[in-house]
Amino acid sequence: MTTSQVSGSTRRQAVLGELPRTLPADDERDLSNLIRMALRDEGWGIDVAHHAAEFDDIVAQLRSVLCRSAYPTPARDEAVAVGDLVLDDASRTVARAGASISLTSTEFELLHYLMRHPRRAVSRKEILDRVWNYDFGGRTGIVDLYVSYLRKKVDAGRTPMIHTVRGVGYLLRPAD
């Protein structure tokens, strides 16, 4: 579907900036094409016009953009500190009580997310959405696995900072 295939009245309304409350979409393909046109016209950072993306792909990309824009976060180059744990995003280094900790890139992103939300119980689903930016179909075992990796590195031989909140997820707080 191209702009010329949209009915004349709908096209006229779109030009005037008055989109109708209902759009003429007979099937999923028409709806996908209408969404592509809207995204392109609005200048969103999603480019699905050059390849055949299905409706589910477009919805996933939209969800990703909306999730990132809904939560203001500190600038990525800032150092974040929780207790004696310091994460420097610019140099991608982590240290606890002055001792350097080596992390994989996924472990680093997970720790960074937890540190941006200290003393707050973060659900496994939220972690999946924000760190992996991928839908694992409700399977949150990957989060548990990576939290266990983090605990072995961050909490090794020290007072634990990463805590499990039963039925919810995880919480990072300064060691007492």
PDB file of N, CA and C in Angstrom, residues 2-20 23-24 37 41:
ATOM      1  N   THR A   2       0.615   2.144  -0.883  1.00  0.00           N
ATOM      2  CA  THR A   2       1.349   3.391  -0.940  1.00  0.00           C
ATOM      3  C   THR A   2       0.432   4.513  -0.525  1.00  0.00           C
ATOM      4  N   THR A   3       0.990   5.699  -0.430  1.00  0.00           N
ATOM      5  CA  THR A   3       0.170   6.847  -0.051  1.00  0.00           C
ATOM      6  C   THR A   3      -0.973   7.028  -1.041  1.00  0.00           C
ATOM      7  N   SER A   4      -0.742   6.734  -2.307  1.00  0.00           N
ATOM      8  CA  SER A   4      -1.793   6.921  -3.303  1.00  0.00           C
ATOM      9  C   SER A   4      -2.917   5.902  -3.146  1.00  0.00           C
ATOM     10  N   GLN A   5      -2.656   4.770  -2.464  1.00  0.00           N
ATOM     11  CA  GLN A   5      -3.687   3.764  -2.276  1.00  0.00           C
ATOM     12  C   GLN A   5      -4.583   4.056  -1.084  1.00  0.00           C
ATOM     13  N   VAL A   6      -4.206   4.976  -0.233  1.00  0.00           N
ATOM     14  CA  VAL A   6      -5.053   5.366   0.883  1.00  0.00           C
ATOM     15  C   VAL A   6      -6.149   6.245   0.316  1.00  0.00           C
ATOM     16  N   SER A   7      -7.360   6.107   0.837  1.00  0.00           N
ATOM     17  CA  SER A   7      -8.486   6.858   0.279  1.00  0.00           C
ATOM     18  C   SER A   7      -8.198   8.351   0.269  1.00  0.00           C
ATOM     19  N   GLY A   8      -8.825   9.054  -0.653  1.00  0.00           N
ATOM     20  CA  GLY A   8      -8.601  10.490  -0.821  1.00  0.00           C
ATOM     21  C   GLY A   8      -8.883  11.278   0.437  1.00  0.00           C
ATOM     22  N   SER A   9      -9.972  10.956   1.148  1.00  0.00           N
ATOM     23  CA  SER A   9     -10.311  11.721   2.353  1.00  0.00           C
ATOM     24  C   SER A   9      -9.283  11.484   3.453  1.00  0.00           C
ATOM     25  N   THR A  10      -8.805  10.246   3.581  1.00  0.00           N
ATOM     26  CA  THR A  10      -7.783   9.946   4.598  1.00  0.00           C
ATOM     27  C   THR A  10      -6.490  10.676   4.279  1.00  0.00           C
ATOM     28  N   ARG A  11      -6.102  10.682   2.984  1.00  0.00           N
ATOM     29  CA  ARG A  11      -4.888  11.367   2.567  1.00  0.00           C
ATOM     30  C   ARG A  11      -5.017  12.862   2.832  1.00  0.00           C
ATOM     31  N   ARG A  12      -6.162  13.431   2.538  1.00  0.00           N
ATOM     32  CA  ARG A  12      -6.409  14.848   2.769  1.00  0.00           C
ATOM     33  C   ARG A  12      -6.296  15.163   4.267  1.00  0.00           C
ATOM     34  N   GLN A  13      -6.868  14.296   5.111  1.00  0.00           N
ATOM     35  CA  GLN A  13      -6.795  14.512   6.558  1.00  0.00           C
ATOM     36  C   GLN A  13      -5.349  14.428   7.047  1.00  0.00           C
ATOM     37  N   ALA A  14      -4.584  13.479   6.513  1.00  0.00           N
ATOM     38  CA  ALA A  14      -3.188  13.320   6.927  1.00  0.00           C
ATOM     39  C   ALA A  14      -2.371  14.547   6.540  1.00  0.00           C
ATOM     40  N   VAL A  15      -2.616  15.091   5.351  1.00  0.00           N
ATOM     41  CA  VAL A  15      -1.890  16.284   4.907  1.00  0.00           C
ATOM     42  C   VAL A  15      -2.206  17.460   5.813  1.00  0.00           C
ATOM     43  N   LEU A  16      -3.449  17.554   6.257  1.00  0.00           N
ATOM     44  CA  LEU A  16      -3.855  18.651   7.129  1.00  0.00           C
ATOM     45  C   LEU A  16      -3.470  18.404   8.582  1.00  0.00           C
ATOM     46  N   GLY A  17      -2.862  17.239   8.860  1.00  0.00           N
ATOM     47  CA  GLY A  17      -2.441  16.930  10.231  1.00  0.00           C
ATOM     48  C   GLY A  17      -3.580  16.425  11.084  1.00  0.00           C
ATOM     49  N   GLU A  18      -4.660  15.989  10.465  1.00  0.00           N
ATOM     50  CA  GLU A  18      -5.820  15.501  11.197  1.00  0.00           C
ATOM     51  C   GLU A  18      -6.060  14.047  10.832  1.00  0.00           C
ATOM     52  N   LEU A  19      -5.323  13.140  11.441  1.00  0.00           N
ATOM     53  CA  LEU A  19      -5.502  11.730  11.126  1.00  0.00           C
ATOM     54  C   LEU A  19      -6.846  11.246  11.664  1.00  0.00           C
ATOM     55  N   PRO A  20      -7.555  10.442  10.887  1.00  0.00           N
ATOM     56  CA  PRO A  20      -8.837   9.921  11.342  1.00  0.00           C
ATOM     57  C   PRO A  20      -8.644   8.949  12.495  1.00  0.00           C
ATOM     58  N   LEU A  23      -8.400   3.931  10.539  1.00  0.00           N
ATOM     59  CA  LEU A  23      -7.711   3.921   9.261  1.00  0.00           C
ATOM     60  C   LEU A  23      -8.197   2.736   8.439  1.00  0.00           C
ATOM     61  N   PRO A  24      -8.287   2.898   7.131  1.00  0.00           N
ATOM     62  CA  PRO A  24      -8.776   1.807   6.285  1.00  0.00           C
ATOM     63  C   PRO A  24      -7.733   0.710   6.119  1.00  0.00           C
ATOM     64  N   MET A  37       4.190   4.000   6.871  1.00  0.00           N
ATOM     65  CA  MET A  37       4.028   5.369   6.363  1.00  0.00           C
ATOM     66  C   MET A  37       4.022   6.368   7.516  1.00  0.00           C
ATOM     67  N   ASP A  41       6.758   9.287   8.104  1.00  0.00           N
ATOM     68  CA  ASP A  41       6.320  10.681   8.111  1.00  0.00           C
ATOM     69  C   ASP A  41       6.651  11.398   9.416  1.00  0.00           C
TER      70      ASP A  41
END
